[in-house]
Tab-separated table of C-alpha atoms in Angstrom:
chain	number	residue	atom	x	y	z
A	1	MET	CA	0.000	0.000	0.000
A	2	SER	CA	1.155	3.508	-0.747
A	3	GLU	CA	1.707	6.117	1.904
A	4	PRO	CA	-1.593	7.457	3.315
A	5	ALA	CA	-2.959	10.432	1.410
A	6	ARG	CA	-2.219	13.703	3.169
A	7	PHE	CA	-5.311	15.785	3.768
A	8	ASP	CA	-5.429	18.810	1.517
A	9	ARG	CA	-8.056	21.440	2.289
A	10	GLY	CA	-7.007	23.193	-0.906
A	11	HIS	CA	-9.014	20.541	-2.771
A	12	THR	CA	-12.051	21.204	-0.591
A	13	ASP	CA	-11.632	24.959	-1.047
A	14	ASP	CA	-11.688	24.327	-4.785
A	15	LEU	CA	-14.799	22.162	-4.443
A	16	MET	CA	-16.539	25.094	-2.761
A	17	THR	CA	-15.619	27.290	-5.717
A	18	PHE	CA	-16.926	24.626	-8.109
A	19	LEU	CA	-20.250	24.316	-6.251
A	20	ALA	CA	-20.787	28.071	-6.225
A	21	ALA	CA	-20.034	28.300	-9.958
A	22	SER	CA	-22.428	25.466	-10.824
A	23	PRO	CA	-26.038	26.353	-9.886
A	24	SER	CA	-27.398	24.199	-12.749
A	25	PRO	CA	-26.224	21.133	-14.706
A	26	TYR	CA	-25.446	23.417	-17.658
A	27	HIS	CA	-23.164	25.550	-15.503
A	28	ALA	CA	-21.576	22.441	-13.978
A	29	VAL	CA	-20.491	21.000	-17.329
A	30	ALA	CA	-19.314	24.408	-18.518
A	31	THR	CA	-17.190	24.746	-15.375
A	32	ALA	CA	-15.787	21.222	-15.794
A	33	ALA	CA	-15.038	21.898	-19.469
A	34	GLU	CA	-13.197	25.108	-18.612
A	35	ARG	CA	-10.985	23.218	-16.179
A	36	LEU	CA	-10.291	20.468	-18.693
A	37	GLU	CA	-9.411	23.065	-21.343
A	38	LYS	CA	-6.739	24.394	-18.999
A	39	ALA	CA	-5.418	20.827	-18.735
A	40	GLY	CA	-5.061	20.636	-22.530
A	41	PHE	CA	-8.366	19.025	-23.509
A	42	ARG	CA	-10.290	20.280	-26.527
A	43	GLN	CA	-13.968	20.074	-27.378
A	44	VAL	CA	-15.104	17.933	-30.300
A	45	ALA	CA	-18.526	18.307	-31.922
A	46	GLU	CA	-20.737	15.263	-32.323
A	47	THR	CA	-21.656	16.456	-35.827
A	48	ASP	CA	-18.015	16.467	-37.012
A	49	ALA	CA	-15.873	13.567	-38.186
A	50	TRP	CA	-13.517	12.544	-35.376
A	51	GLU	CA	-9.784	12.102	-35.749
A	52	GLY	CA	-7.934	9.222	-34.154
A	53	THR	CA	-5.306	11.438	-32.575
A	54	SER	CA	-4.020	11.110	-29.041
A	55	GLY	CA	-4.695	13.654	-26.298
A	56	GLY	CA	-7.621	14.944	-24.284
A	57	LYS	CA	-11.056	15.523	-25.801
A	58	TYR	CA	-14.567	16.130	-24.541
A	59	VAL	CA	-18.157	16.285	-25.755
A	60	LEU	CA	-20.797	18.590	-24.289
A	61	ARG	CA	-24.482	17.840	-24.681
A	62	GLY	CA	-26.903	19.897	-22.596
A	63	GLY	CA	-26.165	19.197	-18.936
A	64	ALA	CA	-23.836	16.260	-19.671
A	65	ILE	CA	-20.139	15.956	-20.454
A	66	VAL	CA	-18.023	12.993	-21.552
A	67	ALA	CA	-14.264	13.590	-21.551
A	68	TRP	CA	-11.437	11.151	-22.323
A	69	TYR	CA	-7.683	11.071	-22.787
A	70	VAL	CA	-6.077	8.848	-25.433
A	71	PRO	CA	-2.430	8.117	-24.538
A	72	GLU	CA	0.153	7.994	-27.307
A	73	GLY	CA	0.277	4.504	-28.771
A	74	ALA	CA	-3.115	3.335	-27.485
A	75	ALA	CA	-4.464	0.530	-29.683
A	76	PRO	CA	-8.064	0.568	-30.996
A	77	HIS	CA	-9.000	-2.256	-28.593
A	78	THR	CA	-7.586	-0.428	-25.544
A	79	PRO	CA	-10.113	-0.652	-22.674
A	80	PHE	CA	-11.548	2.372	-20.892
A	81	ARG	CA	-11.498	3.252	-17.208
A	82	ILE	CA	-14.519	5.417	-16.511
A	83	VAL	CA	-15.546	7.655	-13.635
A	84	GLY	CA	-19.322	8.099	-13.860
A	85	ALA	CA	-21.328	10.783	-12.035
A	86	HIS	CA	-24.354	13.015	-12.492
A	87	THR	CA	-24.758	16.777	-12.702
A	88	ASP	CA	-28.386	17.292	-11.618
A	89	SER	CA	-29.814	17.830	-8.139
A	90	PRO	CA	-33.419	17.953	-6.834
A	91	ASN	CA	-34.849	21.463	-6.935
A	92	LEU	CA	-37.707	23.711	-8.083
A	93	ARG	CA	-37.826	24.317	-11.851
A	94	VAL	CA	-39.638	27.023	-13.786
A	95	LYS	CA	-42.756	26.042	-15.733
A	96	PRO	CA	-43.466	26.983	-19.386
A	97	LEU	CA	-45.861	29.735	-18.247
A	98	PRO	CA	-43.891	31.098	-15.287
A	99	ASP	CA	-45.710	34.342	-14.448
A	100	SER	CA	-48.325	33.934	-11.732
A	101	GLY	CA	-49.447	35.505	-8.485
A	102	ALA	CA	-52.364	36.380	-6.237
A	103	HIS	CA	-53.462	38.843	-3.555
A	104	GLY	CA	-50.880	41.454	-4.465
A	105	TRP	CA	-47.944	39.015	-4.644
A	106	ARG	CA	-46.075	38.255	-7.856
A	107	GLN	CA	-44.956	34.633	-8.039
A	108	VAL	CA	-43.094	32.227	-10.314
A	109	ALA	CA	-44.775	28.955	-11.232
A	110	VAL	CA	-42.450	26.028	-10.529
A	111	GLU	CA	-42.461	22.268	-10.904
A	112	ILE	CA	-40.803	19.831	-8.493
A	113	TYR	CA	-37.714	18.185	-9.994
A	114	GLY	CA	-36.552	14.879	-8.521
A	115	GLY	CA	-37.147	14.166	-4.849
A	116	PRO	CA	-36.105	17.228	-2.836
A	117	LEU	CA	-36.602	17.578	0.905
A	118	LEU	CA	-39.339	20.139	0.378
A	119	ASN	CA	-39.148	21.747	3.811
A	120	SER	CA	-35.488	22.660	3.172
A	121	TRP	CA	-36.605	25.046	0.408
A	122	LEU	CA	-38.806	27.107	2.710
A	123	ASP	CA	-37.680	30.562	3.838
A	124	ARG	CA	-34.470	30.399	1.794
A	125	ASP	CA	-33.111	33.229	-0.315
A	126	LEU	CA	-33.178	31.729	-3.795
A	127	GLY	CA	-31.501	32.670	-7.053
A	128	LEU	CA	-32.413	31.523	-10.536
A	129	ALA	CA	-30.108	29.881	-13.068
A	130	GLY	CA	-30.101	27.711	-16.147
A	131	ARG	CA	-30.115	27.833	-19.913
A	132	LEU	CA	-31.852	30.238	-22.301
A	133	THR	CA	-32.464	29.178	-25.907
A	134	LEU	CA	-32.447	31.994	-28.466
A	135	ARG	CA	-34.277	32.451	-31.749
A	136	ASP	CA	-31.329	31.210	-33.786
A	137	GLY	CA	-31.140	27.982	-31.746
A	138	SER	CA	-28.056	28.986	-29.772
A	139	THR	CA	-28.044	28.908	-25.974
A	140	ARG	CA	-26.929	31.296	-23.270
A	141	LEU	CA	-26.275	30.489	-19.628
A	142	VAL	CA	-27.872	32.775	-17.071
A	143	ASP	CA	-27.306	32.999	-13.322
A	144	VAL	CA	-29.111	35.424	-11.043
A	145	ASP	CA	-27.010	34.688	-7.981
A	146	ARG	CA	-28.705	37.034	-5.535
A	147	PRO	CA	-31.828	36.841	-3.371
A	148	LEU	CA	-34.570	36.901	-6.000
A	149	LEU	CA	-37.193	34.408	-4.861
A	150	ARG	CA	-38.481	32.966	-1.617
A	151	VAL	CA	-40.975	30.273	-0.619
A	152	PRO	CA	-42.452	31.667	2.614
A	153	GLN	CA	-43.604	29.213	5.241
A	154	LEU	CA	-46.980	29.682	6.886
A	155	ALA	CA	-46.733	31.272	10.345
A	156	ILE	CA	-47.340	28.874	13.223
A	157	HIS	CA	-50.166	31.119	14.443
A	158	LEU	CA	-52.134	30.125	11.322
A	159	ASP	CA	-51.416	26.408	11.622
A	160	ARG	CA	-51.104	25.290	15.236
A	161	SER	CA	-51.298	21.635	14.180
A	162	VAL	CA	-47.805	21.763	12.701
A	163	THR	CA	-46.196	21.157	16.107
A	164	ALA	CA	-48.281	18.043	16.767
A	165	ASP	CA	-48.836	16.608	13.299
A	166	GLY	CA	-45.727	17.820	11.495
A	167	LEU	CA	-45.373	19.998	8.431
A	168	LYS	CA	-47.474	18.894	5.465
A	169	LEU	CA	-46.773	20.535	2.122
A	170	ASP	CA	-48.873	20.354	-1.017
A	171	LYS	CA	-46.429	20.358	-3.942
A	172	GLN	CA	-48.752	22.391	-6.140
A	173	ARG	CA	-50.033	24.999	-3.684
A	174	HIS	CA	-47.311	25.514	-1.117
A	175	LEU	CA	-44.033	25.607	-3.077
A	176	GLN	CA	-44.642	28.551	-5.454
A	177	PRO	CA	-42.038	31.254	-4.662
A	178	ILE	CA	-42.711	34.979	-4.517
A	179	TRP	CA	-40.488	37.463	-6.327
A	180	GLY	CA	-42.233	40.793	-5.973
A	181	LEU	CA	-45.402	42.808	-5.460
A	182	GLY	CA	-48.167	43.771	-7.840
A	183	ASN	CA	-51.766	43.025	-8.716
A	184	ASP	CA	-51.176	42.790	-12.464
A	185	VAL	CA	-49.544	39.539	-13.504
A	186	ARG	CA	-48.103	40.069	-16.980
A	187	ASP	CA	-47.104	37.154	-19.171
A	188	GLY	CA	-43.457	37.380	-20.173
A	189	ASP	CA	-42.236	39.414	-17.199
A	190	LEU	CA	-39.829	36.790	-15.851
A	191	ILE	CA	-38.252	36.019	-19.208
A	192	ALA	CA	-38.004	39.744	-20.017
A	193	PHE	CA	-36.186	40.228	-16.719
A	194	LEU	CA	-33.759	37.402	-17.583
A	195	GLU	CA	-33.183	38.777	-21.080
A	196	GLU	CA	-32.209	42.093	-19.548
A	197	THR	CA	-30.007	40.346	-16.992
A	198	ALA	CA	-28.215	38.392	-19.732
A	199	GLY	CA	-27.825	41.455	-21.948
A	200	LEU	CA	-30.130	40.089	-24.652
A	201	PRO	CA	-32.611	42.020	-26.821
A	202	ALA	CA	-36.258	41.834	-25.824
A	203	GLY	CA	-38.035	38.865	-27.375
A	204	GLU	CA	-34.795	37.014	-28.172
A	205	VAL	CA	-35.476	34.083	-25.800
A	206	THR	CA	-37.849	31.432	-27.142
A	207	GLY	CA	-37.059	28.557	-24.767
A	208	TRP	CA	-35.687	28.039	-21.276
A	209	ASP	CA	-34.549	25.449	-18.742
A	210	LEU	CA	-34.439	27.327	-15.444
A	211	MET	CA	-34.147	26.271	-11.826
A	212	THR	CA	-33.873	27.776	-8.377
A	213	HIS	CA	-30.874	27.537	-6.077
A	214	SER	CA	-29.952	28.735	-2.615
A	215	VAL	CA	-27.625	31.741	-2.771
A	216	GLU	CA	-26.015	30.875	0.583
A	217	PRO	CA	-22.411	29.953	-0.264
A	218	PRO	CA	-20.694	26.704	0.815
A	219	ALA	CA	-18.969	26.959	4.179
A	220	TYR	CA	-16.843	25.010	6.613
A	221	LEU	CA	-18.714	24.006	9.754
A	222	GLY	CA	-17.813	22.754	13.204
A	223	ARG	CA	-15.434	23.595	15.989
A	224	ASP	CA	-12.426	22.520	13.954
A	225	ARG	CA	-13.978	23.216	10.547
A	226	GLU	CA	-13.971	19.477	9.910
A	227	LEU	CA	-17.331	19.547	8.088
A	228	LEU	CA	-18.492	21.117	4.839
A	229	ALA	CA	-22.021	22.435	4.306
A	230	GLY	CA	-23.128	23.334	0.810
A	231	PRO	CA	-25.587	22.869	-2.038
A	232	ARG	CA	-25.703	20.200	-4.745
A	233	MET	CA	-23.017	17.973	-3.246
A	234	ASP	CA	-25.256	15.185	-4.539
A	235	ASN	CA	-23.621	14.860	-6.959
A	236	LEU	CA	-21.337	17.742	-7.971
A	237	LEU	CA	-18.885	16.545	-5.332
A	238	SER	CA	-18.242	13.533	-7.577
A	239	VAL	CA	-18.212	15.605	-10.782
A	240	HIS	CA	-15.565	17.866	-9.266
A	241	ALA	CA	-13.466	14.939	-8.022
A	242	GLY	CA	-13.737	13.168	-11.383
A	243	THR	CA	-12.725	16.300	-13.280
A	244	ALA	CA	-9.713	16.803	-11.027
A	245	ALA	CA	-8.719	13.136	-11.333
A	246	LEU	CA	-8.947	13.105	-15.140
A	247	ALA	CA	-6.933	16.322	-15.437
A	248	ALA	CA	-4.287	14.928	-13.070
A	249	VAL	CA	-3.978	11.658	-14.963
A	250	ALA	CA	-3.839	13.403	-18.348
A	251	SER	CA	-1.003	15.656	-17.195
A	252	GLY	CA	1.301	12.660	-16.851
A	253	ALA	CA	-0.390	10.028	-19.009
A	254	SER	CA	2.093	7.720	-20.673
A	255	ASN	CA	0.499	4.300	-20.171
A	256	PRO	CA	-1.288	3.175	-23.343
A	257	ALA	CA	-2.897	0.210	-21.538
A	258	SER	CA	-6.130	2.100	-20.745
A	259	ILE	CA	-8.026	5.255	-21.668
A	260	PRO	CA	-9.289	7.358	-18.718
A	261	VAL	CA	-12.819	8.767	-19.070
A	262	LEU	CA	-15.134	11.100	-17.159
A	263	ALA	CA	-18.858	10.700	-17.888
A	264	ALA	CA	-21.122	13.128	-16.011
A	265	PHE	CA	-24.794	12.714	-16.926
A	266	ASP	CA	-27.931	14.764	-16.410
A	267	HIS	CA	-31.354	13.544	-15.190
A	268	GLU	CA	-30.181	10.898	-12.708
A	269	GLU	CA	-32.624	12.238	-10.142
A	270	ASN	CA	-35.632	11.348	-12.301
A	271	GLY	CA	-34.585	8.084	-13.890
A	272	SER	CA	-31.766	8.887	-16.375
A	273	GLN	CA	-34.008	8.329	-19.407
A	274	SER	CA	-33.015	11.179	-21.714
A	275	ASP	CA	-30.489	11.926	-24.428
A	276	THR	CA	-28.186	13.319	-21.740
A	277	GLY	CA	-28.955	10.693	-19.088
A	278	ALA	CA	-27.049	7.519	-18.257
A	279	ASP	CA	-29.819	5.442	-19.848
A	280	GLY	CA	-29.329	7.275	-23.155
A	281	PRO	CA	-26.816	6.523	-25.919
A	282	LEU	CA	-24.297	9.295	-25.192
A	283	LEU	CA	-21.568	7.310	-23.417
A	284	GLY	CA	-21.783	4.323	-25.742
A	285	ASN	CA	-21.627	6.550	-28.810
A	286	VAL	CA	-18.567	8.408	-27.550
A	287	LEU	CA	-16.660	5.245	-26.629
A	288	GLU	CA	-17.505	3.530	-29.919
A	289	ARG	CA	-16.530	6.553	-31.983
A	290	SER	CA	-13.234	6.760	-30.120
A	291	VAL	CA	-12.510	3.139	-31.071
A	292	PHE	CA	-13.510	3.605	-34.699
A	293	ALA	CA	-11.648	6.929	-35.046
A	294	ARG	CA	-8.450	5.067	-34.142
A	295	GLY	CA	-9.044	2.610	-36.985
A	296	GLY	CA	-10.802	0.002	-34.892
A	297	SER	CA	-13.362	-2.572	-35.985
A	298	TYR	CA	-16.451	-3.904	-34.240
A	299	GLU	CA	-14.217	-6.641	-32.851
A	300	ASP	CA	-11.943	-3.967	-31.365
A	301	ARG	CA	-14.986	-2.260	-29.867
A	302	ALA	CA	-16.124	-5.523	-28.267
A	303	ARG	CA	-12.651	-6.182	-26.854
A	304	ALA	CA	-12.387	-2.624	-25.470
A	305	PHE	CA	-15.790	-2.808	-23.754
A	306	ALA	CA	-15.067	-6.252	-22.317
A	307	GLY	CA	-12.008	-4.900	-20.527
A	308	THR	CA	-13.614	-1.642	-19.383
A	309	VAL	CA	-14.370	-0.790	-15.748
A	310	CYS	CA	-16.569	2.067	-14.490
A	311	LEU	CA	-16.644	3.586	-11.017
A	312	SER	CA	-20.126	5.062	-10.559
A	313	SER	CA	-19.458	7.788	-8.002
A	314	ASP	CA	-22.439	9.243	-6.146
A	315	THR	CA	-23.044	10.399	-2.605
A	316	GLY	CA	-24.362	7.930	-0.030
A	317	HIS	CA	-25.682	7.989	3.511
A	318	ALA	CA	-23.460	8.574	6.520
A	319	VAL	CA	-24.844	7.196	9.765
A	320	HIS	CA	-27.171	9.809	11.268
A	321	PRO	CA	-26.678	10.305	15.022
A	322	ASN	CA	-30.379	11.029	15.591
A	323	TYR	CA	-31.698	8.182	13.426
A	324	ALA	CA	-29.115	5.411	13.746
A	325	GLU	CA	-31.897	2.787	13.703
A	326	ARG	CA	-32.611	3.652	10.053
A	327	HIS	CA	-29.186	2.306	9.049
A	328	ASP	CA	-27.884	-1.247	8.819
A	329	PRO	CA	-26.715	-2.115	12.358
A	330	THR	CA	-23.283	-3.348	11.246
A	331	HIS	CA	-22.571	-0.827	8.470
A	332	HIS	CA	-22.208	2.718	9.795
A	333	PRO	CA	-20.204	4.853	7.362
A	334	ARG	CA	-18.771	7.944	9.015
A	335	VAL	CA	-17.802	11.267	7.503
A	336	ASN	CA	-14.060	11.773	7.010
A	337	GLY	CA	-13.680	8.004	7.027
A	338	GLY	CA	-12.934	7.818	3.324
A	339	PRO	CA	-15.148	6.967	0.347
A	340	ILE	CA	-17.845	4.312	0.623
A	341	LEU	CA	-18.310	1.156	-1.417
A	342	LYS	CA	-22.039	0.638	-2.067
A	343	VAL	CA	-23.418	-2.900	-2.151
A	344	ASN	CA	-26.934	-4.218	-2.776
A	345	VAL	CA	-27.488	-7.847	-3.773
A	346	ASN	CA	-30.697	-6.910	-5.590
A	347	ASN	CA	-28.658	-4.809	-8.037
A	348	ARG	CA	-29.795	-1.400	-6.893
A	349	TYR	CA	-26.021	-0.911	-6.895
A	350	ALA	CA	-23.793	-2.633	-9.452
A	351	THR	CA	-20.970	-3.690	-7.106
A	352	ASP	CA	-19.986	-7.349	-6.856
A	353	GLY	CA	-17.023	-9.088	-5.234
A	354	SER	CA	-14.662	-8.494	-8.155
A	355	GLY	CA	-15.729	-4.854	-8.241
A	356	ARG	CA	-14.926	-4.558	-4.545
A	357	ALA	CA	-11.434	-5.913	-5.239
A	358	GLU	CA	-10.989	-3.371	-8.043
A	359	PHE	CA	-11.894	-0.459	-5.769
A	360	ALA	CA	-9.845	-1.817	-2.862
A	361	ALA	CA	-6.795	-1.970	-5.124
A	362	ALA	CA	-7.260	1.636	-6.241
A	363	CYS	CA	-7.686	2.832	-2.645
A	364	GLY	CA	-4.642	0.826	-1.591
A	365	GLN	CA	-2.583	2.393	-4.367
A	366	ALA	CA	-3.714	5.870	-3.252
A	367	GLY	CA	-3.308	5.221	0.465
A	368	VAL	CA	-6.995	6.003	0.989
A	369	PRO	CA	-9.214	4.201	3.525
A	370	PHE	CA	-12.671	3.134	2.408
A	371	GLN	CA	-15.903	2.005	4.048
A	372	SER	CA	-18.793	-0.266	3.067
A	373	PHE	CA	-22.448	0.725	2.808
A	374	VAL	CA	-25.567	-1.427	2.623
A	375	SER	CA	-29.146	-0.398	3.358
A	376	ASN	CA	-31.178	-1.592	6.319
A	377	ASN	CA	-33.020	-4.733	5.169
A	378	SER	CA	-36.330	-3.264	6.329
A	379	MET	CA	-36.029	-0.194	4.115
A	380	PRO	CA	-35.912	0.278	0.321
A	381	CYS	CA	-32.517	0.966	-1.208
A	382	GLY	CA	-31.818	3.889	-3.508
A	383	THR	CA	-30.025	3.465	-6.809
A	384	THR	CA	-27.567	5.240	-9.096
A	385	ILE	CA	-26.324	5.311	-12.682
A	386	GLY	CA	-24.269	2.203	-11.852
A	387	PRO	CA	-26.757	-0.572	-12.712
A	388	ILE	CA	-27.908	1.374	-15.788
A	389	THR	CA	-24.334	1.719	-17.074
A	390	ALA	CA	-23.573	-1.946	-16.451
A	391	ALA	CA	-26.724	-3.211	-18.155
A	392	ARG	CA	-26.776	-0.795	-21.105
A	393	HIS	CA	-23.128	-1.142	-22.129
A	394	GLY	CA	-22.073	-4.500	-20.693
A	395	ILE	CA	-19.406	-2.732	-18.642
A	396	LYS	CA	-18.170	-3.916	-15.237
A	397	THR	CA	-19.370	-1.208	-12.842
A	398	VAL	CA	-18.677	-0.505	-9.173
A	399	ASP	CA	-20.800	1.881	-7.089
A	400	ILE	CA	-18.924	4.164	-4.706
A	401	GLY	CA	-19.207	7.691	-3.293
A	402	VAL	CA	-18.842	9.960	-0.294
A	403	ALA	CA	-20.987	9.623	2.817
A	404	ILE	CA	-23.102	12.697	3.596
A	405	LEU	CA	-26.021	13.843	5.732
A	406	SER	CA	-29.121	15.762	4.581
A	407	MET	CA	-29.133	14.171	1.120
A	408	HIS	CA	-31.557	15.980	-1.249
A	409	SER	CA	-31.732	18.983	1.037
A	410	VAL	CA	-31.103	22.431	-0.394
A	411	ARG	CA	-27.949	22.282	1.734
A	412	GLU	CA	-26.098	19.036	2.408
A	413	LEU	CA	-23.285	18.083	4.804
A	414	CYS	CA	-20.102	16.049	4.324
A	415	GLY	CA	-16.722	15.650	5.968
A	416	ALA	CA	-14.235	18.262	4.804
A	417	ASP	CA	-11.539	15.637	4.141
A	418	ASP	CA	-13.648	13.144	2.174
A	419	PRO	CA	-13.712	15.048	-1.164
A	420	PHE	CA	-9.907	14.975	-1.259
A	421	LEU	CA	-9.814	11.270	-0.384
A	422	LEU	CA	-12.338	10.496	-3.120
A	423	ALA	CA	-10.324	12.431	-5.725
A	424	ASN	CA	-7.177	10.522	-4.766
A	425	ALA	CA	-8.969	7.179	-5.088
A	426	LEU	CA	-10.395	8.158	-8.499
A	427	THR	CA	-6.975	9.287	-9.716
A	428	ALA	CA	-5.446	5.967	-8.703
A	429	PHE	CA	-8.283	4.078	-10.408
A	430	LEU	CA	-7.808	5.974	-13.682
A	431	GLU	CA	-4.047	5.379	-13.548
A	432	ARG	CA	-4.287	1.604	-12.972
């Protein structure tokens, strides 16, 4: 085993910067692409013919990115080593007819995306971010990163039952944020405001994919600042670690025995069934085209896929001190204890015994401790892009991640050392 990884808060500081710069999946992939560009990667268009040259390349599609590095001398049948993650997080997303309101309040009509902890969105200062589509079909990112919206909770004086019966929220009636005052609700006001914010002419925007986000920045927490609180750690923590690992490997890549890949998908939180989701064709198309661009045949493609391994990296559950009975009694992952290996024999996670050995070897090479996670037998188990990737592409896949609390909250909590440990393990995996 290598020397233990030395904790580096510089990595966690950088994660905080990444989270703040990525209020939507579209911003997240743009931020990742910018970092890969600095590491020498270049974007290739799916509509162009691809060259079989060595070096770093990436494809952007909506809120997804697939990036890979071809070492000099890599054969067409060279297998891939993939870090998989997802860019989306549960939140409130703007409807096609966003302008609404009542009783002197101006509101924005929103739809619930994924499975957010709804109460965590109450009484938060919210910004608005996403993608605007223009008349010519081009897109423009927009980010109003200031207090713009708020979902006000009902005062306890008007609902005394909340203390006895708990908070009950109707997704349609109770989650519509306010953003101003006025009795006249005018269609087009929100989009006109965003056009002005983005410096676009009036009437230029014909489509949008917009979502809310908390404007409270990430922050260290605790007596010794050993914890990190922040938004969208499920699963931008993994996207950030995977981006850093791929850039690190590419900077010294000389081993033609494998091709390192980062695949960060959109729409994991609602099933992955989209052209940018893990259940879509994006990853398979990119890997196949890479094989064929290097002069490979279908036989080379089959050989490459047969030797490929994917680490599906997503956050998991740390043991909760107030609800320890909800966890498996013998598996209690702790924050700052290193990444977790996720196992479920009913294939909600893709890990098997050989996958465990693969991850253990990478962690051993990096000097990183790891922990095991299984769900309580009496409770349903969540899932990830892991089983989808394994089944769709016939690729050996291992589910891992970082243990956190408050998953799917507007603000989640992890150990401040775990992001660095995960990045080290992913780097070692891509180098193997």
